Amino acid sequence: MFSFSEVYGKAIPLTVIDVGAAAIPNESDAYAALSKDPEVSVIGFEPDQAACEARNAEAAPNHKFFPCFVGDGASRTFYNCQNPLTSSLYPPNEELLSLFQHMVLPVVGHSEVRTVRLDDLDDLNDCDFLKLDVQGAELDVMRGAEHVLSHAVVVHTEVEFIPIYRNQPLFGDVDVELRKHGFWFHKFIKPFSRLFQPLMFNNMFSPGSQLVYAEAAVYVRDFTRLDNLDVGKLLRMARILHDVYGSFDLACVVLAAYDRKRSESLLPRYLERLTTSG
């Protein structure tokens, strides 16, 4: 598929904030379709020192990663799990996890940490795309990021449907918070399920009937109020929807709002390219 910038004909700078930025083996970043563009800045946060250093070692000049615990600014206990990618500011819910086939998150240690709020970090002057993957603490990050959220046009956040971690906020809590900030739910990315014990089909990793979490719930600015966004944000929102998610129909809605503000004809050019790209 062609890139959105090909239709627009000019560079479209973007700022991505990535909270929980550890590289996952055999997986690419949620914003991978944007990351090779030198006009896209990435500011990432990953509290695991080794994982953060690994990201910086391979980072493009416009990508920077910092070893911070991002949250609501409070002092917290951080639970280090055997798999570092499952470590969290919330303790694993062992009783609930034991109901499922092979759903264990062994804790190997814990430490007292001080979280930082995104809104308190001086370098975060703007944000277009906010990505969150912090194992149940996504709502804590949002509550420390009201200013950042006021600038973002797309939020890509991991969500849980059942409390994998004790007392963690769930999808419904995240949904209420983001709607409060003017976002609407758009789509799920890679919803994950697991079999209840004792049933087993092919193996213990087989999907089951119970949705457990989604790799991401994608939220976008309220598409009935797009005229409230400036033309720059509309352009960036359309680019993210096209390049990252293939949400071509919603990108059309955004471009219609852009054309109304600029008295231009970007939407017809986009539609023509979509229908002739083969």
CSV table of C-alpha atoms in Angstrom, one decimal:
chain,number,residue,atom,x,y,z
A,1,MET,CA,0.0,0.0,0.0
A,2,PHE,CA,1.2,3.5,-0.8
A,3,SER,CA,2.2,5.8,2.0
A,4,PHE,CA,0.0,8.8,2.9
A,5,SER,CA,2.8,11.2,2.3
A,6,GLU,CA,2.8,10.2,-1.4
A,7,VAL,CA,-0.7,11.6,-1.7
A,8,TYR,CA,0.0,14.7,0.3
A,9,GLY,CA,3.2,15.4,-1.6
A,10,LYS,CA,5.1,16.9,1.4
A,11,ALA,CA,6.6,15.8,4.6
A,12,ILE,CA,4.3,15.4,7.6
A,13,PRO,CA,6.2,15.6,10.9
A,14,LEU,CA,4.9,13.5,13.8
A,15,THR,CA,5.7,13.0,17.4
A,16,VAL,CA,5.3,9.5,18.9
A,17,ILE,CA,5.5,8.9,22.7
A,18,ASP,CA,6.1,5.3,23.5
A,19,VAL,CA,5.6,4.3,27.2
A,20,GLY,CA,6.7,0.7,27.7
A,21,ALA,CA,9.1,0.7,24.9
A,22,ALA,CA,11.0,-2.6,25.3
A,23,ALA,CA,11.6,-4.4,22.1
A,24,ILE,CA,9.5,-7.6,21.8
A,25,PRO,CA,11.2,-10.5,20.0
A,26,ASN,CA,9.9,-11.2,16.5
A,27,GLU,CA,7.5,-8.2,16.8
A,28,SER,CA,7.8,-4.7,15.4
A,29,ASP,CA,6.8,-1.4,17.1
A,30,ALA,CA,3.1,-0.4,16.8
A,31,TYR,CA,4.3,2.6,14.9
A,32,ALA,CA,6.8,0.7,12.7
A,33,ALA,CA,5.2,2.1,9.5
A,34,LEU,CA,6.2,5.6,10.6
A,35,SER,CA,9.5,5.0,12.3
A,36,LYS,CA,11.9,5.1,9.3
A,37,ASP,CA,10.7,8.6,8.4
A,38,PRO,CA,13.3,11.2,9.7
A,39,GLU,CA,10.3,13.6,10.2
A,40,VAL,CA,8.9,11.3,12.8
A,41,SER,CA,10.3,11.8,16.3
A,42,VAL,CA,10.0,9.0,18.9
A,43,ILE,CA,10.4,9.6,22.6
A,44,GLY,CA,10.3,6.3,24.5
A,45,PHE,CA,10.3,5.2,28.1
A,46,GLU,CA,11.4,1.8,29.3
A,47,PRO,CA,12.3,1.3,33.0
A,48,ASP,CA,14.3,-1.9,32.4
A,49,GLN,CA,17.8,-0.4,32.1
A,50,ALA,CA,19.1,-3.2,29.8
A,51,ALA,CA,16.1,-3.0,27.5
A,52,CYS,CA,16.3,0.8,27.4
A,53,GLU,CA,20.0,0.7,26.5
A,54,ALA,CA,19.3,-1.9,23.7
A,55,ARG,CA,16.7,0.5,22.2
A,56,ASN,CA,19.1,3.4,22.2
A,57,ALA,CA,21.9,1.3,20.7
A,58,GLU,CA,19.8,0.7,17.6
A,59,ALA,CA,17.8,4.0,17.6
A,60,ALA,CA,17.6,6.3,14.7
A,61,PRO,CA,18.9,9.9,15.4
A,62,ASN,CA,15.3,11.1,15.9
A,63,HIS,CA,14.5,8.3,18.4
A,64,LYS,CA,15.4,8.6,22.1
A,65,PHE,CA,14.6,6.3,25.0
A,66,PHE,CA,14.7,7.0,28.7
A,67,PRO,CA,14.8,4.5,31.7
A,68,CYS,CA,11.8,6.0,33.6
A,69,PHE,CA,8.9,4.5,35.4
A,70,VAL,CA,6.0,6.5,34.0
A,71,GLY,CA,2.8,6.7,36.0
A,72,ASP,CA,0.9,9.2,38.1
A,73,GLY,CA,3.9,10.6,40.0
A,74,ALA,CA,3.4,8.4,43.1
A,75,SER,CA,5.9,6.2,44.8
A,76,ARG,CA,5.1,2.5,44.0
A,77,THR,CA,6.3,-1.0,44.3
A,78,PHE,CA,7.5,-2.5,41.0
A,79,TYR,CA,7.1,-6.3,40.7
A,80,ASN,CA,9.9,-7.9,38.7
A,81,CYS,CA,8.6,-11.0,37.0
A,82,GLN,CA,10.6,-13.9,35.5
A,83,ASN,CA,9.7,-12.6,32.1
A,84,PRO,CA,10.7,-8.9,32.2
A,85,LEU,CA,8.0,-8.0,29.7
A,86,THR,CA,5.3,-8.9,32.3
A,87,SER,CA,6.8,-6.9,35.1
A,88,SER,CA,4.4,-4.3,36.5
A,89,LEU,CA,3.5,-1.7,39.1
A,90,TYR,CA,0.7,-4.1,40.0
A,91,PRO,CA,1.3,-7.6,41.5
A,92,PRO,CA,0.2,-10.6,39.4
A,93,ASN,CA,-3.2,-12.0,40.3
A,94,GLU,CA,-2.1,-15.6,41.0
A,95,GLU,CA,-5.5,-16.8,42.1
A,96,LEU,CA,-7.1,-15.7,38.9
A,97,LEU,CA,-4.3,-16.8,36.7
A,98,SER,CA,-4.4,-20.3,38.1
A,99,LEU,CA,-7.8,-20.8,36.5
A,100,PHE,CA,-6.2,-20.8,33.0
A,101,GLN,CA,-3.9,-23.1,31.2
A,102,HIS,CA,-0.3,-21.9,31.5
A,103,MET,CA,-1.0,-18.4,32.7
A,104,VAL,CA,1.7,-17.9,35.3
A,105,LEU,CA,3.7,-14.7,36.0
A,106,PRO,CA,6.3,-15.7,38.6
A,107,VAL,CA,7.6,-12.7,40.6
A,108,VAL,CA,11.4,-12.9,41.2
A,109,GLY,CA,11.8,-9.6,43.1
A,110,HIS,CA,10.4,-6.2,43.8
A,111,SER,CA,11.7,-2.7,44.4
A,112,GLU,CA,10.4,0.7,45.5
A,113,VAL,CA,10.3,3.2,42.6
A,114,ARG,CA,9.2,6.8,42.0
A,115,THR,CA,7.0,7.2,39.0
A,116,VAL,CA,7.1,10.3,36.8
A,117,ARG,CA,4.2,12.0,35.1
A,118,LEU,CA,4.4,12.6,31.4
A,119,ASP,CA,3.0,16.1,32.0
A,120,ASP,CA,6.0,16.9,34.2
A,121,LEU,CA,8.6,16.1,31.6
A,122,ASP,CA,9.9,19.3,29.9
A,123,ASP,CA,10.8,17.8,26.5
A,124,LEU,CA,7.2,16.6,25.8
A,125,ASN,CA,5.9,19.7,24.1
A,126,ASP,CA,3.6,17.9,21.7
A,127,CYS,CA,2.3,14.4,21.0
A,128,ASP,CA,0.4,13.0,18.0
A,129,PHE,CA,0.5,9.3,18.7
A,130,LEU,CA,0.6,7.9,22.3
A,131,LYS,CA,1.4,4.2,22.7
A,132,LEU,CA,1.1,2.6,26.1
A,133,ASP,CA,2.1,-1.0,27.2
A,134,VAL,CA,2.8,-1.0,30.9
A,135,GLN,CA,1.1,-4.2,32.1
A,136,GLY,CA,-2.0,-2.9,33.8
A,137,ALA,CA,-0.8,0.6,34.7
A,138,GLU,CA,-2.0,2.3,31.5
A,139,LEU,CA,-4.7,4.3,33.4
A,140,ASP,CA,-2.0,5.6,35.9
A,141,VAL,CA,0.0,6.9,32.9
A,142,MET,CA,-3.1,8.6,31.4
A,143,ARG,CA,-3.9,10.3,34.7
A,144,GLY,CA,-0.5,11.8,34.7
A,145,ALA,CA,-0.8,12.9,31.1
A,146,GLU,CA,-3.8,15.2,30.7
A,147,HIS,CA,-1.7,17.8,28.8
A,148,VAL,CA,-0.2,15.1,26.5
A,149,LEU,CA,-3.6,13.6,25.8
A,150,SER,CA,-5.0,17.0,24.9
A,151,HIS,CA,-2.5,17.1,22.0
A,152,ALA,CA,-2.7,13.4,20.9
A,153,VAL,CA,-5.0,12.4,18.0
A,154,VAL,CA,-4.5,8.6,18.4
A,155,VAL,CA,-3.9,6.5,21.5
A,156,HIS,CA,-2.7,2.9,21.1
A,157,THR,CA,-3.0,1.1,24.5
A,158,GLU,CA,-2.8,-2.4,25.8
A,159,VAL,CA,-6.0,-3.3,27.8
A,160,GLU,CA,-7.0,-6.2,30.0
A,161,PHE,CA,-10.5,-7.5,30.2
A,162,ILE,CA,-10.0,-9.5,33.4
A,163,PRO,CA,-7.6,-8.5,36.3
A,164,ILE,CA,-4.4,-10.3,35.4
A,165,TYR,CA,-2.8,-8.0,38.0
A,166,ARG,CA,-4.4,-7.4,41.3
A,167,ASN,CA,-6.5,-4.2,41.6
A,168,GLN,CA,-5.5,-3.1,38.1
A,169,PRO,CA,-7.8,-0.9,36.0
A,170,LEU,CA,-9.6,-2.8,33.2
A,171,PHE,CA,-10.7,-1.9,29.6
A,172,GLY,CA,-13.9,-0.3,30.9
A,173,ASP,CA,-11.9,2.1,33.1
A,174,VAL,CA,-9.5,3.0,30.3
A,175,ASP,CA,-12.5,3.6,28.0
A,176,VAL,CA,-14.2,6.0,30.4
A,177,GLU,CA,-10.9,7.9,30.9
A,178,LEU,CA,-10.2,8.3,27.2
A,179,ARG,CA,-13.8,9.3,26.4
A,180,LYS,CA,-13.4,12.0,29.0
A,181,HIS,CA,-10.5,13.4,27.0
A,182,GLY,CA,-12.4,13.4,23.7
A,183,PHE,CA,-11.4,10.0,22.3
A,184,TRP,CA,-13.6,7.3,20.8
A,185,PHE,CA,-12.8,3.6,20.6
A,186,HIS,CA,-11.8,2.6,17.1
A,187,LYS,CA,-10.6,-1.0,17.1
A,188,PHE,CA,-8.8,-3.8,18.9
A,189,ILE,CA,-5.5,-5.2,17.8
A,190,LYS,CA,-4.7,-8.8,18.5
A,191,PRO,CA,-7.2,-9.8,21.2
A,192,PHE,CA,-5.9,-12.7,23.3
A,193,SER,CA,-7.7,-15.6,24.9
A,194,ARG,CA,-6.7,-18.7,26.8
A,195,LEU,CA,-8.4,-21.9,27.8
A,196,PHE,CA,-9.8,-22.4,31.3
A,197,GLN,CA,-8.4,-25.4,33.1
A,198,PRO,CA,-8.7,-28.4,32.9
A,199,LEU,CA,-9.8,-28.4,29.3
A,200,MET,CA,-7.0,-28.8,26.7
A,201,PHE,CA,-7.3,-29.2,23.0
A,202,ASN,CA,-4.1,-29.2,21.0
A,203,ASN,CA,-1.8,-27.8,23.7
A,204,MET,CA,-1.9,-25.6,26.8
A,205,PHE,CA,-1.4,-22.4,24.7
A,206,SER,CA,-4.6,-23.0,22.6
A,207,PRO,CA,-7.0,-20.0,22.5
A,208,GLY,CA,-10.2,-20.4,24.7
A,209,SER,CA,-13.5,-18.7,25.1
A,210,GLN,CA,-12.4,-16.1,27.5
A,211,LEU,CA,-10.8,-12.9,26.2
A,212,VAL,CA,-8.0,-12.0,28.6
A,213,TYR,CA,-6.4,-8.9,27.0
A,214,ALA,CA,-5.8,-7.1,23.8
A,215,GLU,CA,-2.4,-6.1,22.5
A,216,ALA,CA,-4.0,-2.8,21.9
A,217,ALA,CA,-7.3,-0.8,22.0
A,218,VAL,CA,-7.0,2.0,19.4
A,219,TYR,CA,-8.7,5.3,20.2
A,220,VAL,CA,-9.1,8.2,17.9
A,221,ARG,CA,-10.3,11.8,18.3
A,222,ASP,CA,-14.1,12.1,18.3
A,223,PHE,CA,-14.8,11.9,14.5
A,224,THR,CA,-18.1,13.8,14.9
A,225,ARG,CA,-16.1,16.9,16.1
A,226,LEU,CA,-13.1,17.0,13.8
A,227,ASP,CA,-13.7,20.6,13.0
A,228,ASN,CA,-12.3,21.3,16.5
A,229,LEU,CA,-8.9,20.1,15.4
A,230,ASP,CA,-6.4,22.3,13.6
A,231,VAL,CA,-5.4,21.4,10.1
A,232,GLY,CA,-2.0,20.1,11.2
A,233,LYS,CA,-3.6,17.6,13.6
A,234,LEU,CA,-6.1,16.5,11.0
A,235,LEU,CA,-3.3,15.8,8.6
A,236,ARG,CA,-1.3,13.8,11.2
A,237,MET,CA,-4.4,11.9,12.2
A,238,ALA,CA,-5.1,10.9,8.6
A,239,ARG,CA,-1.5,9.8,8.2
A,240,ILE,CA,-1.6,7.6,11.3
A,241,LEU,CA,-4.9,6.0,10.3
A,242,HIS,CA,-3.7,5.2,6.8
A,243,ASP,CA,-0.1,4.2,7.4
A,244,VAL,CA,-0.4,2.4,10.7
A,245,TYR,CA,-3.9,0.9,10.8
A,246,GLY,CA,-5.1,0.8,7.2
A,247,SER,CA,-8.3,2.6,8.4
A,248,PHE,CA,-8.8,4.2,5.0
A,249,ASP,CA,-12.5,5.0,5.5
A,250,LEU,CA,-11.9,6.9,8.6
A,251,ALA,CA,-9.0,8.7,7.0
A,252,CYS,CA,-11.4,9.9,4.4
A,253,VAL,CA,-13.7,11.4,7.1
A,254,VAL,CA,-10.6,13.2,8.5
A,255,LEU,CA,-9.6,14.5,5.1
A,256,ALA,CA,-13.1,15.8,4.5
A,257,ALA,CA,-12.7,17.9,7.6
A,258,TYR,CA,-9.2,19.0,6.4
A,259,ASP,CA,-10.6,20.1,3.1
A,260,ARG,CA,-13.4,22.1,4.7
A,261,LYS,CA,-10.8,24.1,6.7
A,262,ARG,CA,-8.4,24.6,3.9
A,263,SER,CA,-10.8,24.8,0.9
A,264,GLU,CA,-8.6,22.2,-0.7
A,265,SER,CA,-9.2,18.9,-2.5
A,266,LEU,CA,-7.0,16.4,-0.7
A,267,LEU,CA,-9.8,13.9,-0.2
A,268,PRO,CA,-10.6,13.5,-3.9
A,269,ARG,CA,-6.8,12.9,-4.6
A,270,TYR,CA,-6.8,10.3,-1.8
A,271,LEU,CA,-9.9,8.6,-3.0
A,272,GLU,CA,-8.5,8.4,-6.5
A,273,ARG,CA,-5.2,6.9,-5.3
A,274,LEU,CA,-7.1,4.3,-3.2
A,275,THR,CA,-9.3,3.2,-6.1
A,276,THR,CA,-6.4,3.0,-8.6
A,277,SER,CA,-3.7,1.5,-6.5
A,278,GLY,CA,-4.6,-2.0,-7.4
